[in-house]
Tab-separated table of C-alpha atoms and ligand atoms in Angstrom:
chain	number	residue	atom	x	y	z
D	1450	MET	CA	-2.849	-23.823	3.975
D	1451	PRO	CA	-0.515	-21.058	2.778
D	1452	HIS	CA	2.753	-20.411	4.589
D	1453	VAL	CA	4.300	-17.195	3.291
D	1454	LEU	CA	7.929	-16.085	3.443
D	1455	LEU	CA	8.032	-12.280	3.470
D	1456	LEU	CA	11.447	-10.836	2.578
D	1457	GLY	CA	11.456	-7.483	4.319
D	1458	GLY	CA	13.381	-4.340	5.010
D	1459	THR	CA	10.997	-1.717	3.574
D	1460	SER	CA	7.938	0.177	4.808
D	1461	GLY	CA	5.869	-1.798	2.276
D	1462	ALA	CA	7.039	-5.039	3.866
D	1463	SER	CA	5.928	-3.780	7.288
D	1464	GLN	CA	2.490	-2.844	5.884
D	1465	LEU	CA	2.169	-6.292	4.330
D	1466	ALA	CA	3.164	-7.950	7.622
D	1467	GLN	CA	0.305	-6.115	9.345
D	1468	ALA	CA	-2.125	-7.166	6.603
D	1469	LEU	CA	-1.059	-10.841	6.685
D	1470	HIS	CA	-1.381	-10.833	10.464
D	1471	ARG	CA	-4.860	-9.263	10.326
D	1472	ALA	CA	-5.932	-11.778	7.656
D	1473	GLY	CA	-4.700	-14.681	9.824
D	1474	ILE	CA	-2.349	-15.952	7.084
D	1475	ALA	CA	0.633	-17.931	8.403
D	1476	ALA	CA	3.840	-16.155	7.467
D	1477	VAL	CA	7.433	-15.664	8.500
D	1478	PHE	CA	9.132	-12.266	8.182
D	1479	SER	CA	12.792	-12.183	7.188
D	1480	TYR	CA	15.249	-9.382	7.929
D	1481	ALA	CA	18.803	-9.206	6.593
D	1482	GLY	CA	20.014	-8.030	10.005
D	1483	VAL	CA	21.724	-4.867	8.773
D	1484	THR	CA	20.164	-2.430	11.254
D	1485	ARG	CA	20.714	-2.625	15.003
D	1486	ALA	CA	17.045	-2.271	16.027
D	1487	PRO	CA	14.756	-3.354	13.190
D	1488	VAL	CA	11.064	-2.425	13.326
D	1489	ALA	CA	9.135	-5.037	15.382
D	1490	GLN	CA	6.741	-7.112	13.274
D	1491	PRO	CA	3.454	-8.846	14.171
D	1492	LEU	CA	4.731	-12.071	12.506
D	1493	PRO	CA	7.294	-14.682	13.531
D	1494	THR	CA	10.587	-13.097	12.509
D	1495	ARG	CA	13.954	-14.515	11.480
D	1496	VAL	CA	17.119	-12.453	11.000
D	1497	GLY	CA	20.177	-12.925	8.756
D	1498	GLY	CA	21.122	-14.239	5.334
D	1499	PHE	CA	20.001	-17.660	4.123
D	1500	GLY	CA	23.342	-18.573	2.549
D	1501	GLY	CA	22.701	-17.614	-1.060
D	1502	ALA	CA	20.076	-19.016	-3.405
D	1503	GLU	CA	20.824	-22.591	-2.339
D	1504	GLY	CA	20.426	-21.769	1.335
D	1505	LEU	CA	17.143	-20.039	0.588
D	1506	ALA	CA	15.920	-23.048	-1.406
D	1507	GLN	CA	16.720	-25.272	1.582
D	1508	PHE	CA	14.842	-22.889	3.869
D	1509	LEU	CA	11.776	-22.940	1.594
D	1510	ARG	CA	11.717	-26.742	1.664
D	1511	ALA	CA	12.449	-27.096	5.384
D	1512	GLN	CA	9.779	-24.556	6.393
D	1513	ALA	CA	7.238	-25.794	3.823
D	1514	ILE	CA	6.914	-22.275	2.383
D	1515	SER	CA	4.056	-22.068	-0.129
D	1516	HIS	CA	4.541	-18.452	-1.334
D	1517	VAL	CA	7.452	-15.989	-1.312
D	1518	VAL	CA	6.861	-12.238	-1.340
D	1519	ASP	CA	9.950	-10.187	-2.122
D	1520	ALA	CA	9.320	-6.852	-0.425
D	1521	THR	CA	12.991	-5.920	-0.205
D	1522	HIS	CA	14.247	-2.529	-1.352
D	1523	PRO	CA	14.582	-2.219	-5.172
D	1524	PHE	CA	18.347	-1.833	-4.656
D	1525	ALA	CA	18.622	-5.079	-2.649
D	1526	ALA	CA	19.391	-6.821	-5.930
D	1527	GLN	CA	21.295	-9.813	-4.604
D	1528	MET	CA	18.454	-10.906	-2.352
D	1529	SER	CA	15.948	-10.479	-5.185
D	1530	ARG	CA	18.085	-12.508	-7.603
D	1531	ASN	CA	18.481	-15.241	-4.981
D	1532	ALA	CA	14.713	-15.291	-4.439
D	1533	CYS	CA	14.116	-15.737	-8.182
D	1534	ALA	CA	16.642	-18.592	-8.360
D	1535	ALA	CA	15.436	-20.375	-5.199
D	1536	CYS	CA	11.761	-20.106	-6.161
D	1537	ALA	CA	12.517	-21.430	-9.643
D	1538	ALA	CA	14.501	-24.334	-8.157
D	1539	THR	CA	11.771	-25.302	-5.689
D	1540	GLY	CA	8.702	-24.408	-7.781
D	1541	THR	CA	7.586	-21.867	-5.178
D	1542	PRO	CA	5.402	-18.989	-6.451
D	1543	LEU	CA	7.144	-15.603	-6.113
D	1544	LEU	CA	5.674	-12.113	-6.146
D	1545	ALA	CA	7.506	-8.790	-5.717
D	1546	LEU	CA	5.851	-6.019	-3.696
D	1547	GLU	CA	7.562	-3.053	-5.280
D	1548	ARG	CA	6.811	0.637	-5.855
D	1549	ALA	CA	7.061	2.022	-9.370
D	1550	PRO	CA	10.180	4.152	-9.857
D	1551	TRP	CA	9.857	7.920	-9.445
D	1552	GLN	CA	9.552	10.014	-12.587
D	1553	PRO	CA	10.939	13.552	-12.700
D	1554	GLN	CA	8.226	16.141	-12.083
D	1555	ALA	CA	8.047	19.581	-13.653
D	1556	GLY	CA	10.736	21.776	-12.126
D	1557	GLU	CA	12.977	18.859	-11.033
D	1558	ARG	CA	16.538	18.833	-12.390
D	1559	TRP	CA	17.675	15.207	-12.591
D	1560	VAL	CA	20.917	13.738	-13.878
D	1561	ASP	CA	20.091	10.034	-14.426
D	1562	VAL	CA	22.999	7.653	-13.833
D	1563	PRO	CA	23.148	3.848	-13.999
D	1564	ASP	CA	25.060	3.166	-10.761
D	1565	MET	CA	26.901	4.650	-7.777
D	1566	ALA	CA	30.255	4.978	-9.555
D	1567	ALA	CA	28.551	7.080	-12.233
D	1568	ALA	CA	26.787	9.096	-9.519
D	1569	ALA	CA	30.127	10.021	-7.972
D	1570	THR	CA	31.549	11.252	-11.283
D	1571	ALA	CA	28.324	13.136	-12.139
D	1572	LEU	CA	29.004	15.527	-9.246
D	1573	PRO	CA	30.908	18.733	-10.083
D	1574	GLN	CA	34.696	18.813	-9.799
D	1575	ALA	CA	34.645	21.914	-7.568
D	1576	PRO	CA	33.990	21.186	-3.869
D	1577	ALA	CA	30.256	21.150	-3.138
D	1578	ARG	CA	27.916	20.330	-0.257
D	1579	VAL	CA	26.120	17.115	-1.182
D	1580	PHE	CA	23.256	15.260	0.516
D	1581	LEU	CA	24.191	11.632	-0.123
D	1582	ALA	CA	20.880	9.828	0.460
D	1583	VAL	CA	22.183	6.412	-0.554
D	1584	GLY	CA	22.655	4.400	2.642
D	1585	ARG	CA	25.754	3.213	4.476
D	1586	LYS	CA	26.684	0.381	2.081
D	1587	GLN	CA	27.137	2.637	-0.951
D	1588	LEU	CA	29.490	5.283	0.417
D	1589	ASP	CA	32.737	3.755	-0.914
D	1590	ALA	CA	31.889	4.857	-4.466
D	1591	PHE	CA	32.216	8.503	-3.370
D	1592	ALA	CA	35.719	8.101	-1.908
D	1593	SER	CA	36.953	9.014	-5.417
D	1594	GLN	CA	35.464	12.519	-4.889
D	1595	PRO	CA	36.830	13.491	-1.450
D	1596	GLN	CA	36.667	17.235	-2.199
D	1597	HIS	CA	32.947	17.381	-1.365
D	1598	HIS	CA	31.317	17.758	2.028
D	1599	TYR	CA	28.765	14.954	2.325
D	1600	LEU	CA	25.632	14.999	4.468
D	1601	LEU	CA	24.686	11.401	5.320
D	1602	ARG	CA	21.390	10.190	6.754
D	1603	LEU	CA	21.883	6.770	8.327
D	1604	VAL	CA	19.705	4.455	10.419
D	1605	ASP	CA	22.503	3.579	12.875
D	1606	ALA	CA	25.357	5.787	14.063
D	1607	PRO	CA	28.583	4.794	12.271
D	1608	ALA	CA	31.487	3.527	14.393
D	1609	PRO	CA	34.131	6.265	14.822
D	1610	GLY	CA	36.553	6.306	11.880
D	1611	SER	CA	34.470	3.849	9.843
D	1612	LEU	CA	33.288	6.222	7.113
D	1613	PRO	CA	35.283	6.145	3.853
D	1614	LEU	CA	34.773	9.905	3.267
D	1615	PRO	CA	36.922	12.639	4.837
D	1616	ARG	CA	34.310	15.433	5.146
D	1617	THR	CA	30.902	14.343	6.447
D	1618	SER	CA	27.990	15.404	8.628
D	1619	VAL	CA	25.772	12.565	9.854
D	1620	VAL	CA	22.109	12.733	10.832
D	1621	LEU	CA	20.297	9.651	12.091
D	1622	GLY	CA	16.789	8.756	10.984
D	1623	ARG	CA	14.451	6.146	9.582
D	1624	GLY	CA	11.727	7.132	7.059
D	1625	PRO	CA	9.139	8.296	6.317
D	1626	PHE	CA	10.549	11.817	5.967
D	1627	SER	CA	8.328	14.791	5.127
D	1628	ALA	CA	9.196	17.312	2.407
D	1629	ALA	CA	9.069	20.128	4.983
D	1630	ASP	CA	11.565	18.368	7.277
D	1631	ASP	CA	13.823	17.527	4.348
D	1632	ALA	CA	13.718	21.139	3.091
D	1633	ALA	CA	14.788	22.298	6.556
D	1634	LEU	CA	17.580	19.706	6.563
D	1635	LEU	CA	18.864	20.827	3.149
D	1636	ARG	CA	18.779	24.491	4.171
D	1637	THR	CA	20.448	23.912	7.543
D	1638	HIS	CA	23.344	22.079	5.889
D	1639	GLY	CA	23.643	24.453	2.915
D	1640	ILE	CA	23.151	21.557	0.493
D	1641	GLU	CA	23.815	22.224	-3.206
D	1642	TRP	CA	23.394	18.719	-4.716
D	1643	LEU	CA	21.286	15.668	-3.852
D	1644	VAL	CA	22.253	12.086	-4.716
D	1645	ALA	CA	19.363	9.618	-4.444
D	1646	LYS	CA	18.475	6.055	-5.428
D	1647	ASN	CA	15.278	5.716	-7.433
D	1648	ALA	CA	13.415	3.826	-4.713
D	1649	GLY	CA	9.913	5.029	-5.638
D	1650	GLY	CA	7.060	5.381	-3.143
D	1651	GLU	CA	6.037	8.155	-0.786
D	1652	ALA	CA	8.102	7.408	2.332
D	1653	THR	CA	11.354	8.864	1.000
D	1654	ARG	CA	10.272	11.160	-1.826
D	1655	GLY	CA	10.170	14.225	0.467
D	1656	LYS	CA	13.807	14.926	-0.368
D	1657	LEU	CA	12.914	15.283	-4.072
D	1658	ASP	CA	10.115	17.728	-3.294
D	1659	ALA	CA	12.513	19.626	-1.034
D	1660	ALA	CA	15.234	19.737	-3.710
D	1661	ARG	CA	12.702	20.955	-6.277
D	1662	GLY	CA	11.552	23.716	-3.920
D	1663	LEU	CA	15.145	24.871	-3.466
D	1664	GLY	CA	16.030	24.476	-7.158
D	1665	LEU	CA	18.756	21.889	-6.419
D	1666	PRO	CA	20.020	19.377	-9.002
D	1667	VAL	CA	19.509	15.661	-8.251
D	1668	VAL	CA	21.815	12.841	-9.306
D	1669	MET	CA	19.334	9.955	-9.579
D	1670	VAL	CA	20.723	6.421	-9.532
D	1671	GLN	CA	18.589	4.061	-11.587
D	1672	ARG	CA	17.546	0.660	-10.258
D	1673	PRO	CA	19.705	-2.390	-10.821
D	1674	GLY	CA	18.390	-4.849	-13.416
D	1675	LEU	CA	16.526	-7.862	-12.042
D	1676	PRO	CA	15.101	-11.015	-13.602
D	1677	ASP	CA	11.538	-10.636	-14.814
D	1678	ARG	CA	9.054	-11.591	-12.087
D	1679	PRO	CA	5.427	-10.811	-11.263
D	1680	ARG	CA	5.120	-7.629	-9.250
D	1681	THR	CA	2.523	-5.442	-7.613
D	1682	GLU	CA	2.474	-2.176	-5.680
D	1683	SER	CA	-0.585	-3.170	-3.653
D	1684	VAL	CA	-0.663	-4.959	-0.300
D	1685	GLN	CA	-4.283	-6.002	-0.984
D	1686	ALA	CA	-3.206	-7.532	-4.289
D	1687	VAL	CA	-0.623	-9.650	-2.440
D	1688	LEU	CA	-3.357	-11.029	-0.148
D	1689	HIS	CA	-5.472	-11.818	-3.231
D	1690	TRP	CA	-2.484	-13.572	-4.843
D	1691	VAL	CA	-1.909	-15.715	-1.746
D	1692	ALA	CA	-5.601	-16.667	-1.586
D	1693	HIS	CA	-6.206	-17.259	-5.302
D	1694	GLY	CA	-2.786	-17.933	-6.827
D	1695	ALA	CA	-3.171	-14.949	-9.154
D	1696	LEU	CA	-3.173	-11.165	-9.010
D	1697	PRO	CA	-6.555	-9.373	-9.149
D	1698	GLY	CA	-7.888	-9.399	-12.708
D	1699	GLU	CA	-5.843	-12.451	-13.688
D	1700	PRO	CA	-7.401	-15.919	-14.032
D	1701	PRO	CA	-6.938	-17.973	-10.841
D	1702	SER	CA	-4.256	-20.661	-11.073
D	1703	MET	CA	-5.323	-24.328	-11.099
D	1704	PRO	CA	-4.496	-26.271	-7.910
Q	212	NAP	P1	21.377	-7.326	-0.927
Q	212	NAP	O1	22.690	-6.726	-1.279
Q	212	NAP	O2	20.451	-7.684	-2.012
Q	212	NAP	O3	21.575	-8.631	-0.061
Q	212	NAP	C1	22.831	-9.099	0.409
Q	212	NAP	C2	22.576	-10.334	1.210
Q	212	NAP	O4	21.894	-9.997	2.431
Q	212	NAP	C3	21.649	-11.326	0.528
Q	212	NAP	O5	22.355	-12.113	-0.428
Q	212	NAP	C4	21.136	-12.104	1.708
Q	212	NAP	O6	22.133	-12.975	2.213
Q	212	NAP	C5	20.964	-11.018	2.753
Q	212	NAP	N1	19.622	-10.438	2.754
Q	212	NAP	C6	19.176	-9.310	2.148
Q	212	NAP	N2	17.886	-9.077	2.436
Q	212	NAP	C7	17.502	-10.094	3.253
Q	212	NAP	C8	16.294	-10.402	3.909
Q	212	NAP	N3	15.205	-9.603	3.808
Q	212	NAP	N4	16.248	-11.547	4.666
Q	212	NAP	C9	17.349	-12.322	4.786
Q	212	NAP	N5	18.530	-12.072	4.208
Q	212	NAP	C10	18.605	-10.960	3.457
Q	212	NAP	O7	20.606	-6.400	0.119
Q	212	NAP	P2	21.032	-5.028	0.796
Q	212	NAP	O8	21.055	-3.983	-0.238
Q	212	NAP	O9	22.229	-5.289	1.648
Q	212	NAP	O10	19.780	-4.788	1.739
Q	212	NAP	C11	19.686	-5.494	2.967
Q	212	NAP	C12	18.319	-5.230	3.559
Q	212	NAP	O11	18.124	-3.825	3.740
Q	212	NAP	C13	17.192	-5.730	2.672
Q	212	NAP	O12	16.283	-6.403	3.504
Q	212	NAP	C14	16.607	-4.474	2.071
Q	212	NAP	O13	15.208	-4.587	1.860
Q	212	NAP	C15	16.928	-3.412	3.122
Q	212	NAP	N6	17.149	-2.107	2.517
Q	212	NAP	C16	18.055	-1.965	1.525
Q	212	NAP	C17	18.228	-0.725	0.946
Q	212	NAP	C18	19.185	-0.530	-0.185
Q	212	NAP	O14	19.266	0.591	-0.706
Q	212	NAP	N7	19.911	-1.544	-0.613
Q	212	NAP	C19	17.485	0.382	1.404
Q	212	NAP	C20	16.545	0.199	2.435
Q	212	NAP	C21	16.402	-1.050	2.985
Q	212	NAP	P3	22.208	-14.529	1.783
Q	212	NAP	O15	22.732	-14.532	0.372
Q	212	NAP	O16	23.153	-15.111	2.771
Q	212	NAP	O17	20.821	-15.067	1.878
């Protein structure tokens, strides 16, 4: 009988948790524990790091995990690397549930950069109003450009004095975000530049549509490199993989 470890933290992970639950497949959902009130899941849930790749390998053995699905955010690179290493060490099949990256659409003005440090230096020298849609963990890179006013959208309210940037406005929210709401947000805050991570998917692309509508330039941070691993964008394909040991259209694996 399969026993799936689902590495979560994305809307895709929550959709897969629902599907596994409905299909009656035994699974455990894992959260990093970075947000104060994570979305409740219909699966047994554990919270917190495993202790690196070795700790994860121990967990896989101790819990008799038969399949690992990495549905973490494409920028959660450490967790994904650990999953590759632990699955290789224990011989556990691994599949990534991951959206394809966004591609610029007609009328979008992107500056592609490889990482956050490059994103900070891609902004203009003159003070500007910037929507920094990059999450709490990545703000330090922008401390080198303190002349800008940064609009931050965070899941949890930051502790007073904890932000590394001198001029900020903070709004709280958890996706999905509509293009109409994001356009209103950009207008209200007089935003001139958007900085975004190339997450892919629909839940957070509203800001790109909003920026396009307002003619704003976007500094787009490309995804970190990860080891090669099987991946799919489809929750149904994950269920097929768990049942048959292969993605739809591939030959089933031998027991
Ligand atoms: P990360 O840098 O790749 O991971 C750092 C450490 O956090 C990992 O080494 C692992 O600790 C622990 N960890 C991460 N995801 C975990 C999970 N699902 N279950 C158990 N432990 C986990 O990850 P991150 O960028 O901090 O992201 C943390 C979580 O937030 C992830 O679940 C991710 O899906 C979600 N998230 C991230 C982003 C983003 O932009 N990075 C955006 C939206 C959501 P050990 O080494 O001790 O096992």
